[in-house]
XYZ file of C-alpha atoms in Angstrom:
681
model
C 3.819 -3.139 -37.051
C 4.342 -6.773 -36.518
C 6.825 -7.403 -32.588
C 7.318 -10.765 -30.801
C 7.081 -11.071 -27.327
C 9.072 -13.255 -25.134
C 5.784 -14.852 -23.515
C 7.189 -16.767 -20.038
C 10.025 -14.255 -19.772
C 11.077 -14.977 -16.133
C 8.345 -17.077 -15.177
C 8.817 -20.676 -13.953
C 6.200 -23.613 -13.080
C 6.540 -25.417 -9.935
C 5.029 -28.444 -8.597
C 2.723 -28.293 -5.485
C 4.415 -31.153 -4.045
C 7.470 -28.412 -3.057
C 5.497 -25.474 -2.435
C 5.779 -26.259 1.824
C 4.461 -23.954 3.971
C 3.800 -21.761 0.700
C 0.990 -24.239 -0.589
C -1.597 -22.087 0.150
C -0.385 -19.609 -2.101
C -0.051 -18.895 -6.051
C 2.985 -18.225 -6.578
C 6.830 -17.751 -4.749
C 9.432 -15.525 -6.023
C 12.515 -17.939 -5.846
C 16.491 -16.953 -6.505
C 19.456 -18.503 -6.073
C 22.896 -18.429 -7.918
C 22.325 -16.502 -11.421
C 18.452 -17.516 -11.170
C 15.219 -15.560 -10.889
C 11.996 -16.658 -11.340
C 8.389 -16.265 -10.521
C 6.956 -19.638 -9.972
C 3.647 -20.483 -10.183
C 1.457 -23.360 -7.930
C 1.151 -25.835 -10.076
C 0.556 -29.620 -10.835
C 2.939 -30.839 -12.518
C 3.071 -34.494 -11.913
C -0.910 -34.758 -12.520
C -0.476 -33.151 -16.190
C 2.782 -35.680 -17.231
C -0.255 -38.442 -15.419
C -3.178 -37.285 -17.419
C -0.918 -37.023 -20.622
C 0.673 -40.328 -20.327
C 4.655 -38.695 -20.116
C 6.397 -41.535 -17.913
C 9.485 -40.890 -19.654
C 12.232 -38.723 -19.461
C 12.576 -38.573 -23.593
C 9.086 -37.471 -24.153
C 10.283 -34.129 -22.449
C 10.923 -31.002 -24.306
C 14.062 -29.415 -23.076
C 16.896 -30.204 -20.799
C 17.142 -31.887 -17.153
C 19.426 -33.893 -15.561
C 17.062 -36.155 -13.961
C 16.497 -39.608 -14.959
C 13.284 -40.129 -13.086
C 10.303 -38.486 -14.647
C 8.904 -38.224 -10.955
C 12.461 -36.112 -9.922
C 10.753 -33.059 -12.509
C 9.494 -30.506 -10.138
C 10.216 -27.121 -11.775
C 9.629 -25.809 -15.717
C 11.849 -22.801 -15.798
C 13.270 -20.839 -18.656
C 16.551 -19.923 -19.998
C 15.473 -16.488 -19.186
C 14.976 -17.285 -15.622
C 18.656 -18.898 -15.578
C 21.137 -16.018 -16.285
C 24.263 -18.294 -16.142
C 23.221 -18.969 -19.725
C 24.630 -15.620 -21.359
C 28.201 -17.413 -19.108
C 27.986 -21.072 -19.905
C 26.349 -23.894 -20.043
C 23.064 -25.486 -18.003
C 25.416 -28.521 -16.531
C 27.893 -26.186 -15.045
C 25.106 -24.328 -13.275
C 23.662 -27.272 -11.779
C 27.020 -28.471 -10.227
C 27.465 -24.534 -8.344
C 24.096 -23.813 -7.274
C 22.882 -24.306 -4.097
C 20.799 -27.197 -2.335
C 18.382 -24.597 -1.355
C 16.684 -21.562 -3.181
C 15.533 -18.124 -1.692
C 12.175 -16.847 -0.997
C 12.248 -14.188 -1.661
C 7.973 -13.167 -1.922
C 4.669 -14.600 -2.668
C 1.437 -13.267 -3.568
C -0.831 -11.775 -0.962
C -4.347 -9.613 -0.220
C -4.209 -5.839 0.193
C -3.664 -3.925 3.223
C -7.609 -2.546 2.979
C -10.631 -4.293 4.584
C -9.562 -8.072 4.432
C -8.035 -7.509 1.078
C -11.437 -6.256 -0.711
C -10.387 -3.199 -1.709
C -7.354 -1.639 -3.496
C -5.660 1.699 -3.330
C -5.952 3.516 -6.892
C -3.403 5.982 -8.150
C -3.489 9.333 -9.692
C -1.109 8.026 -13.041
C -4.070 6.156 -13.556
C -7.394 8.252 -12.491
C -5.411 11.400 -14.505
C -5.325 9.058 -17.779
C -9.002 8.709 -18.171
C -11.875 11.324 -19.186
C -13.928 11.030 -15.681
C -17.008 14.079 -15.333
C -17.346 15.949 -11.876
C -20.469 13.680 -10.856
C -18.261 10.279 -11.555
C -15.191 11.445 -9.258
C -17.464 12.559 -7.311
C -19.112 9.368 -6.831
C -15.594 7.277 -6.634
C -14.670 9.338 -3.509
C -17.960 9.483 -1.986
C -17.341 6.551 -0.087
C -14.410 7.531 1.220
C -15.489 10.863 2.499
C -18.620 8.588 4.096
C -15.309 6.031 6.052
C -13.931 9.320 7.338
C -17.217 10.860 9.168
C -17.936 7.372 10.508
C -15.007 7.115 12.146
C -14.750 10.536 13.009
C -17.982 9.749 15.107
C -18.460 5.683 15.785
C -16.094 4.375 17.936
C -16.437 1.069 16.970
C -15.709 1.733 13.132
C -12.469 3.465 14.620
C -11.632 0.047 16.312
C -12.667 -1.907 13.234
C -9.793 0.725 11.295
C -7.155 0.126 13.672
C -7.758 -3.827 13.877
C -9.201 -5.397 11.532
C -9.560 -9.189 13.597
C -12.684 -9.186 15.376
C -11.805 -11.446 17.978
C -8.074 -10.997 18.401
C -6.876 -11.145 21.862
C -5.244 -8.114 23.301
C -1.927 -8.788 25.552
C -1.350 -6.843 28.713
C 1.955 -8.238 28.976
C 3.600 -7.192 25.371
C 5.320 -3.519 25.157
C 3.074 -1.735 22.531
C 5.352 0.255 20.146
C 3.255 1.552 17.674
C 0.394 4.925 18.102
C -2.607 2.658 16.701
C -1.531 0.162 18.973
C -1.446 1.838 21.942
C -5.314 3.813 21.100
C -6.670 0.057 19.766
C -6.133 -1.450 22.859
C -7.257 1.477 25.172
C -10.219 1.790 23.234
C -11.027 -1.743 23.863
C -11.320 -1.012 27.751
C -14.591 0.772 29.468
C -12.325 3.770 30.483
C -13.833 6.567 28.481
C -10.347 7.405 26.187
C -12.442 8.008 23.410
C -13.229 11.558 25.320
C -9.903 12.141 26.135
C -7.845 15.533 23.920
C -5.453 12.784 23.250
C -8.058 10.508 21.795
C -9.324 13.538 19.851
C -6.226 15.079 18.305
C -5.536 11.396 17.186
C -8.498 10.657 15.136
C -8.241 14.253 13.904
C -4.810 13.651 13.094
C -5.600 10.237 10.935
C -9.035 11.726 9.706
C -6.948 14.510 7.589
C -3.996 11.512 6.654
C -6.901 9.898 5.084
C -8.064 13.240 3.226
C -4.725 13.795 2.067
C -4.252 9.963 0.998
C -7.291 10.579 -1.264
C -5.864 14.096 -2.852
C -3.145 11.983 -3.838
C -5.562 9.541 -5.514
C -5.080 6.613 -3.481
C -8.906 6.190 -3.545
C -9.983 2.487 -2.392
C -11.640 0.765 -4.814
C -12.623 -3.026 -5.541
C -9.804 -5.027 -6.813
C -6.484 -6.147 -5.981
C -2.793 -6.192 -7.232
C -2.707 -9.264 -8.869
C 0.756 -11.191 -9.604
C 0.860 -11.261 -13.812
C 0.781 -15.463 -14.748
C 1.472 -15.865 -19.044
C -0.263 -18.093 -20.898
C 0.297 -21.244 -18.120
C -1.461 -24.075 -20.000
C 0.569 -23.275 -23.001
C 4.069 -23.674 -21.125
C 3.020 -27.006 -20.009
C 2.233 -28.394 -22.966
C 5.626 -27.130 -24.657
C 7.015 -28.842 -21.627
C 6.193 -32.312 -23.386
C 6.746 -30.640 -26.847
C 2.500 -30.284 -27.631
C 2.757 -26.618 -27.675
C 1.282 -25.846 -31.455
C 1.407 -21.561 -30.928
C -1.919 -20.872 -30.049
C -3.905 -20.030 -26.760
C -6.460 -21.603 -24.561
C -7.147 -18.137 -23.606
C -8.580 -15.745 -26.413
C -7.668 -12.275 -27.483
C -9.052 -9.916 -24.689
C -9.463 -12.453 -22.411
C -7.776 -13.264 -18.834
C -8.545 -15.676 -15.749
C -8.621 -14.364 -12.443
C -11.042 -16.400 -9.890
C -11.809 -13.089 -7.562
C -13.873 -12.074 -9.903
C -17.232 -13.277 -12.067
C -16.831 -14.659 -15.507
C -18.043 -13.075 -18.267
C -17.586 -9.738 -16.988
C -15.337 -7.333 -17.567
C -12.478 -5.668 -15.637
C -9.746 -2.974 -15.801
C -6.285 -2.812 -15.503
C -3.053 -0.830 -14.730
C 0.130 -1.818 -14.599
C 3.161 0.976 -13.062
C 4.519 3.165 -14.028
C 1.034 3.940 -16.074
C 2.044 6.538 -18.600
C -1.172 7.739 -20.984
C -4.459 6.165 -21.930
C -2.254 3.656 -24.445
C -1.575 1.400 -21.166
C -5.041 1.182 -19.889
C -6.364 -2.802 -20.270
C -10.266 -3.217 -20.478
C -10.701 -7.189 -20.630
C -13.076 -10.049 -20.169
C -12.397 -12.300 -17.386
C -13.922 -15.514 -18.563
C -13.711 -19.142 -17.281
C -11.122 -21.630 -18.068
C -11.558 -25.142 -16.324
C -8.352 -26.553 -17.933
C -6.017 -23.773 -16.265
C -8.141 -24.606 -12.842
C -6.936 -28.126 -13.015
C -3.866 -27.826 -13.303
C -3.053 -24.722 -11.513
C -3.555 -23.575 -8.104
C -4.258 -20.147 -8.279
C -5.442 -17.611 -5.989
C -7.707 -14.782 -5.797
C -4.287 -12.790 -6.415
C -3.159 -14.543 -9.961
C -4.415 -13.604 -12.795
C -3.876 -15.465 -16.214
C -3.371 -13.310 -19.140
C -2.607 -14.129 -22.657
C 0.328 -12.245 -25.075
C 0.159 -14.659 -28.145
C -1.334 -12.493 -31.025
C -2.221 -9.881 -28.998
C -0.084 -6.708 -27.385
C -0.849 -6.789 -24.059
C 2.515 -6.577 -22.679
C 3.076 -3.334 -24.286
C 0.111 -1.404 -22.861
C 0.818 -3.029 -19.878
C 3.994 -0.780 -20.604
C 6.471 -3.448 -21.129
C 5.175 -6.286 -18.363
C 6.817 -9.546 -18.479
C 6.233 -12.324 -15.720
C 9.356 -11.907 -13.342
C 6.477 -11.429 -10.750
C 5.241 -7.829 -12.233
C 1.435 -6.978 -10.764
C -1.469 -5.488 -12.498
C -3.528 -3.519 -10.193
C -7.404 -4.741 -10.742
C -10.648 -3.976 -10.671
C -14.122 -3.872 -11.486
C -15.369 -0.545 -10.948
C -18.470 0.463 -12.885
C -17.060 3.550 -12.956
C -13.523 3.478 -14.294
C -14.375 0.842 -16.838
C -17.316 2.761 -18.874
C -14.574 5.809 -18.779
C -11.442 3.192 -20.381
C -13.852 1.879 -22.722
C -15.332 5.158 -23.910
C -12.474 6.375 -25.362
C -10.668 2.531 -25.586
C -10.271 2.469 -29.290
C -8.878 6.162 -30.518
C -5.676 5.614 -28.412
C -3.423 2.845 -29.435
C -1.206 1.082 -27.562
C 2.314 2.559 -27.146
C 4.708 0.239 -28.647
C 8.948 0.061 -28.318
C 10.816 -0.842 -31.316
C 13.831 -0.326 -30.494
C 16.299 -3.058 -30.474
C 19.641 -1.706 -28.538
C 22.819 -2.953 -29.951
C 25.322 -5.735 -28.273
C 27.553 -3.573 -26.363
C 31.513 -4.891 -25.342
C 32.319 -4.650 -22.364
C 35.170 -5.747 -20.536
C 35.913 -6.199 -16.545
C 38.284 -2.702 -16.192
C 37.746 0.180 -14.074
C 37.766 2.213 -17.458
C 34.124 0.227 -18.397
C 32.873 0.199 -15.105
C 33.436 3.977 -14.470
C 31.729 4.716 -18.125
C 29.108 2.428 -16.806
C 28.477 3.672 -13.927
C 28.034 7.470 -15.157
C 25.333 6.380 -17.752
C 23.404 4.112 -15.402
C 23.594 6.792 -12.457
C 21.410 9.283 -13.658
C 17.981 8.193 -14.046
C 14.957 9.969 -15.595
C 12.196 8.131 -14.609
C 10.575 10.102 -12.357
C 10.668 13.465 -14.527
C 9.100 11.286 -17.396
C 6.562 10.210 -15.502
C 5.475 14.104 -14.284
C 6.412 15.226 -17.568
C 3.517 12.624 -19.015
C 1.083 13.737 -16.463
C 1.487 17.078 -17.919
C 1.251 16.468 -21.230
C -2.277 14.283 -20.422
C -3.645 16.934 -18.452
C -3.518 19.286 -21.037
C -4.553 16.820 -23.768
C -7.226 15.732 -21.660
C -8.088 19.881 -20.627
C -8.352 20.692 -24.675
C -11.159 18.055 -24.929
C -13.359 19.626 -22.234
C -13.053 22.970 -23.105
C -14.113 22.106 -26.576
C -17.280 20.579 -25.340
C -16.738 18.196 -27.628
C -16.363 14.298 -27.835
C -12.700 12.510 -28.540
C -13.942 10.996 -31.439
C -14.247 15.079 -32.856
C -11.234 16.381 -31.327
C -8.097 13.521 -31.853
C -7.042 14.990 -35.237
C -6.420 18.162 -33.203
C -4.769 15.988 -29.892
C -3.403 13.294 -31.379
C 0.059 14.939 -31.734
C 0.359 15.203 -27.532
C -0.605 11.450 -27.499
C 1.939 10.585 -29.874
C 4.256 12.633 -27.804
C 3.252 10.711 -24.253
C 3.709 7.392 -25.808
C 7.212 7.909 -26.970
C 7.791 9.100 -22.727
C 5.709 5.707 -22.085
C 8.995 3.723 -24.052
C 11.518 6.077 -22.972
C 10.167 5.111 -19.431
C 10.959 1.794 -20.598
C 14.024 2.480 -21.674
C 15.419 4.052 -18.166
C 13.817 0.950 -16.736
C 16.095 -1.259 -18.642
C 18.621 0.787 -18.550
C 20.988 -0.896 -15.408
C 20.268 -4.014 -17.771
C 20.921 -2.578 -21.178
C 22.739 -0.012 -23.214
C 20.483 1.808 -25.397
C 21.109 4.427 -28.554
C 18.759 7.290 -27.053
C 19.899 10.331 -24.694
C 16.967 10.462 -22.507
C 18.240 13.932 -21.379
C 17.970 15.443 -24.646
C 14.465 13.513 -25.871
C 13.134 15.828 -22.647
C 15.105 18.651 -23.429
C 13.279 18.489 -26.874
C 9.604 17.705 -25.936
C 9.516 20.448 -23.046
C 10.905 22.936 -25.524
C 8.433 22.187 -27.685
C 5.575 22.910 -25.498
C 6.741 25.566 -24.253
C 4.628 27.758 -25.434
C 1.632 26.193 -24.123
C 2.834 25.171 -20.591
C 4.267 29.136 -20.097
C 2.748 31.830 -18.482
C 3.335 35.004 -19.786
C 5.609 35.932 -16.249
C 7.803 33.061 -17.493
C 6.733 30.862 -14.641
C 5.986 26.923 -15.981
C 2.200 26.528 -15.779
C 1.902 23.158 -13.865
C -1.452 20.972 -12.945
C -2.901 21.980 -9.751
C -2.781 17.989 -7.895
C 1.133 17.715 -9.025
C 1.745 21.661 -6.771
C -0.485 19.632 -4.171
C 2.022 16.749 -4.077
C 4.919 18.481 -4.841
C 3.850 20.337 -1.437
C 3.737 17.391 0.439
C 7.047 16.556 -0.639
C 8.525 19.843 0.295
C 9.950 20.364 -3.028
C 6.663 23.103 -4.539
C 8.090 26.726 -5.852
C 5.468 28.945 -6.547
C 8.193 31.738 -8.173
C 8.761 29.347 -10.925
C 5.711 27.414 -10.980
C 1.797 28.391 -11.666
C 0.008 25.324 -10.511
C -3.290 25.926 -12.481
C -6.446 23.903 -12.007
C -7.361 21.898 -15.504
C -10.493 20.411 -16.373
C -9.427 16.509 -15.756
C -10.158 14.240 -13.257
C -7.176 14.977 -10.488
C -8.158 18.497 -10.688
C -11.444 18.410 -10.416
C -11.351 15.278 -7.578
C -9.394 18.043 -5.272
C -12.863 20.430 -5.962
C -14.377 17.352 -4.895
C -12.495 16.691 -1.894
C -13.110 20.729 -0.825
C -16.683 20.669 -1.423
C -17.222 17.301 1.548
C -19.007 18.130 4.420
C -17.599 15.945 7.303
C -19.217 14.662 10.450
C -17.473 16.021 13.653
C -17.655 14.603 17.027
C -17.168 16.764 20.571
C -14.534 18.966 20.260
C -14.455 20.010 23.995
C -15.039 19.184 27.651
C -12.752 16.526 27.484
C -11.846 13.911 30.459
C -8.894 14.135 31.771
C -5.722 10.968 31.170
C -5.020 11.432 35.044
C -8.756 10.808 35.688
C -8.715 7.086 33.671
C -5.181 6.442 35.455
C -5.481 7.264 39.276
C -3.989 4.845 41.360
C -6.743 3.397 43.760
C -4.246 4.410 46.751
C -2.568 7.749 45.542
C -0.818 9.194 47.608
C 1.328 12.468 46.108
C 4.011 12.507 48.852
C 5.068 9.024 46.351
C 5.520 11.423 43.641
C 9.405 11.794 42.379
C 8.649 15.316 41.095
C 12.608 15.950 39.489
C 11.697 12.583 37.731
C 8.563 14.296 36.662
C 10.154 17.721 35.568
C 13.187 16.023 33.961
C 11.013 13.992 31.615
C 8.682 16.763 30.844
C 11.847 19.026 29.899
C 13.258 15.932 27.750
C 10.544 15.453 25.666
C 10.425 19.385 24.870
C 13.910 19.118 23.697
C 13.362 15.849 22.125
C 10.202 17.498 19.604
C 12.250 20.560 19.646
C 14.979 18.767 17.728
C 12.847 16.920 15.492
C 11.541 20.214 14.562
C 14.467 21.298 13.568
C 15.569 17.635 11.554
C 12.313 18.177 9.517
C 12.791 21.820 8.313
C 16.314 20.497 7.438
C 16.621 20.959 3.526
C 19.549 19.549 3.585
C 18.413 15.965 4.599
C 16.566 13.466 2.486
C 13.233 12.383 3.739
C 14.368 8.944 4.618
C 17.595 10.785 6.678
C 14.959 12.762 8.603
C 12.715 9.994 9.331
C 16.018 8.114 10.784
C 17.090 11.223 12.792
C 13.773 11.929 14.302
C 13.503 7.658 14.979
C 16.756 7.973 16.681
C 15.847 10.813 19.238
C 12.534 9.243 20.622
C 14.369 6.005 20.924
C 16.815 7.465 23.132
C 14.623 9.628 24.710
C 12.302 6.363 25.610
C 16.150 4.806 26.220
C 16.602 8.438 28.981
C 12.986 7.523 30.643
C 13.425 3.151 30.845
C 16.715 4.089 33.085
C 14.565 5.707 35.157
C 12.523 3.908 37.759
C 8.962 5.454 37.930
C 6.655 4.593 40.576
C 2.151 4.195 39.751
C 2.105 7.813 41.750
C 4.807 9.613 39.680
C 3.408 8.188 36.787
C -0.212 9.736 37.637
C 1.454 12.904 38.605
C 3.629 12.274 34.962
C -0.290 12.527 32.801
C -1.929 14.978 35.303
C 1.153 17.198 34.226
C 0.989 16.142 30.633
C -3.193 17.031 30.329
C -1.732 21.074 31.148
C 0.726 20.793 28.044
C -0.178 23.405 25.708
C 2.014 22.343 23.020
C 0.076 19.107 21.830
C 2.973 17.388 19.858
C 4.489 17.064 22.792
C 1.465 16.484 24.568
C 1.450 13.208 21.949
C 4.649 12.343 22.159
C 5.591 12.139 25.748
C 2.006 10.177 26.009
C 2.831 7.468 23.410
C 6.030 7.070 25.336
C 5.493 6.708 28.725
C 3.269 3.561 27.462
C 5.972 2.224 25.638
C 8.149 2.244 29.394
C 9.088 -1.286 30.344
C 7.676 -1.817 33.530
C 4.082 -1.038 31.714
C 2.404 0.686 35.217
C 0.010 2.189 32.818
C -0.637 -1.090 30.813
C -1.624 -2.595 34.520
C -4.334 0.442 35.672
C -6.552 -0.706 32.775
C -6.889 -4.086 34.772
C -9.167 -2.099 37.036
C -11.979 -0.993 33.451
C -14.218 -3.814 32.478
C -13.249 -4.670 28.683
C -15.588 -3.638 25.669
C -17.566 -5.750 24.001
C -19.423 -4.535 20.179
C -17.447 -4.519 17.082
C -18.284 -4.202 13.786
C -18.720 -7.320 11.344
C -19.898 -7.851 7.831
C -23.654 -8.544 7.694
C -25.819 -8.350 4.593
C -28.668 -6.780 7.451
C -26.718 -4.052 8.900
C -27.168 -0.715 8.686
C -23.164 0.801 8.568
C -22.481 1.415 5.086
C -18.914 1.003 4.628
C -17.711 0.749 0.809
C -20.442 -0.828 -0.233
C -20.849 -3.491 2.089
C -23.173 -3.484 5.337
C -21.657 -3.764 8.862
C -23.930 -4.739 12.161
C -22.454 -4.102 15.095
C -21.798 -7.503 17.217
C -22.434 -8.380 21.039
C -21.714 -11.610 22.863
C -25.109 -13.155 23.311
C -24.937 -13.533 26.986
C -23.759 -10.235 27.922
C -23.580 -10.522 31.760
C -23.036 -7.381 34.109
C -19.519 -7.322 35.588
C -18.656 -4.394 38.274
C -15.203 -4.812 39.061
C -14.640 -3.554 42.734
C -11.939 -1.520 41.823
C -13.808 -0.285 38.565
C -16.413 1.167 41.194
C -14.081 2.985 43.460
C -12.193 4.603 40.966
C -15.665 6.298 39.933
C -17.050 7.395 43.001
C -15.762 10.610 44.973
C -12.321 10.140 46.730
C -14.484 12.116 49.642
C -16.524 9.129 49.961
C -14.317 5.985 48.959
C -13.931 4.617 52.216
C -17.464 4.788 53.928
C -18.698 3.274 50.549
C -16.752 0.653 50.404
C -17.165 -0.745 53.820
C -20.915 -0.788 52.499
C -20.013 -2.138 49.210
C -17.509 -4.968 51.080
C -20.437 -5.655 53.448
C -22.890 -6.848 50.792
C -21.048 -8.740 48.314
C -18.354 -10.122 50.431
C -15.432 -10.406 48.125
C -14.269 -7.816 46.062
C -13.208 -9.764 43.610
C -16.649 -10.674 42.897
């Protein structure tokens, strides 16, 4: 096919002088009246100077500026939506003085931006062996084992800032913050049942995430920047149609040059959507563009890269990029066989009028989006395709004629996914519902069991189970010989390191006031708070099991119930003696969910009694730091436990007294005071 690309669709260049507080960013997405564009950090005025552009008349395009120094943004007609209704002059006269900054490029949340989460759509389109999958998930399993057994690793997991100050005056909201804070004091919190349950839930969630295909690999989500230097040349009418980046190459400052990287955009439907490319140096781009590691410059001149990336454009679309050798080698193995799914549909111009009839008709046509069904069916067919290849015991080369029809149909699903995404903006002469129905009927013999149930990949059943719509009466979830189902086998065979799960330390022992008086305990408050916590837990359980509510609605109700409970607790005047008794009663709760709920809420109590009681303990001084000679390995990066060079032993009087048996406190306390002279020493 011959296709044409809009190589700067939704893209703009913005001069570095306008970036202000975003000067360290590679892009900002801006909005204004009838305007939306991804603006990349550029040295526009430097480019003009280097090319002897001194007059507005030397520019190629439209502007109302009279001085070349005033040109600070170079944009495209596709970014200015008003072009569909009027001319540029009218738009200039009516836009706001300020543009809204919608978003900017940023690091991922994992290991200071070093790692990125893969997803099942990508993994299930790769032909990976069980050994390769085991190697990919092993780092995650090892990390879980470290979290489970090493408190310093847990602190690193909860907070990645090594020197972060812990403010005792702030009310803590999040349970991770509470646990992190307690782990930074020498109070043996890591020996409590609360911490054990927290750790167990965290590790379980991490495993669950891996089972969904969210495997961490070295990489990031990089914003697509299309033919940047050519856009500058076009602005001064010197663009000759060629690209400074060759076909099959990209430019990204994160990875070493002349190395291969793999790219995948969402939604990622099929094998032909995988990008394997070479990262190359480009001094000219570096000279005029202020790139970050989260920007990737691509070329879409004489290269079908936008269709390969499932209909990508440049209005802040991102690409998952990684240098993971296992994924790259798997993609390269079959790269030449699976061609790029390419759309060849030109929707006719629709005549619409601003009437109730046309509004209702348009609303009806855009209300039933099928993107979820399309992606799910594509995964069923991808699993079927790879399962056939695996069971044949032969290569894709010898099996391609046998499987190519399945692949072509998945390619149609990729095109259909683009149609559904664009349906809110364009009307296509395609009935998505009918296409899906036709395709399901075509593969019904291969995807239907003898008892009439639909045959589904096992991993989709796991995801359906998490989202509470698994139906074993109508669907039979079977393990295919494919990446995602093999991943579940690898995770199921893992061996985990477990920490001690008995002889727990009581919370009351940690937070006992130095001068505890049981006569100052308000027993009615204790009883009322425990009952309120039980009622809230029961209500939340009822909401969680309500099939009539969406996940979002359930979340709103559950969070609201917790906030109501906290409001009721905050209305009470709780003293430290009552708080100690609450913790003592809390330790005796058989229902761990009620216990955990109450614990986290008590730490949000307005007077911060529990937080103040932490002051009797010393701070923990060790933390993890990246060190090439370190003995702890986390995702192929070495870490060491850092301790301040001069560690002075500080024995706080209150801390010492809290560790002494109550029976001897008075006598020993008098002796300590006589020895040190000052109880604050």
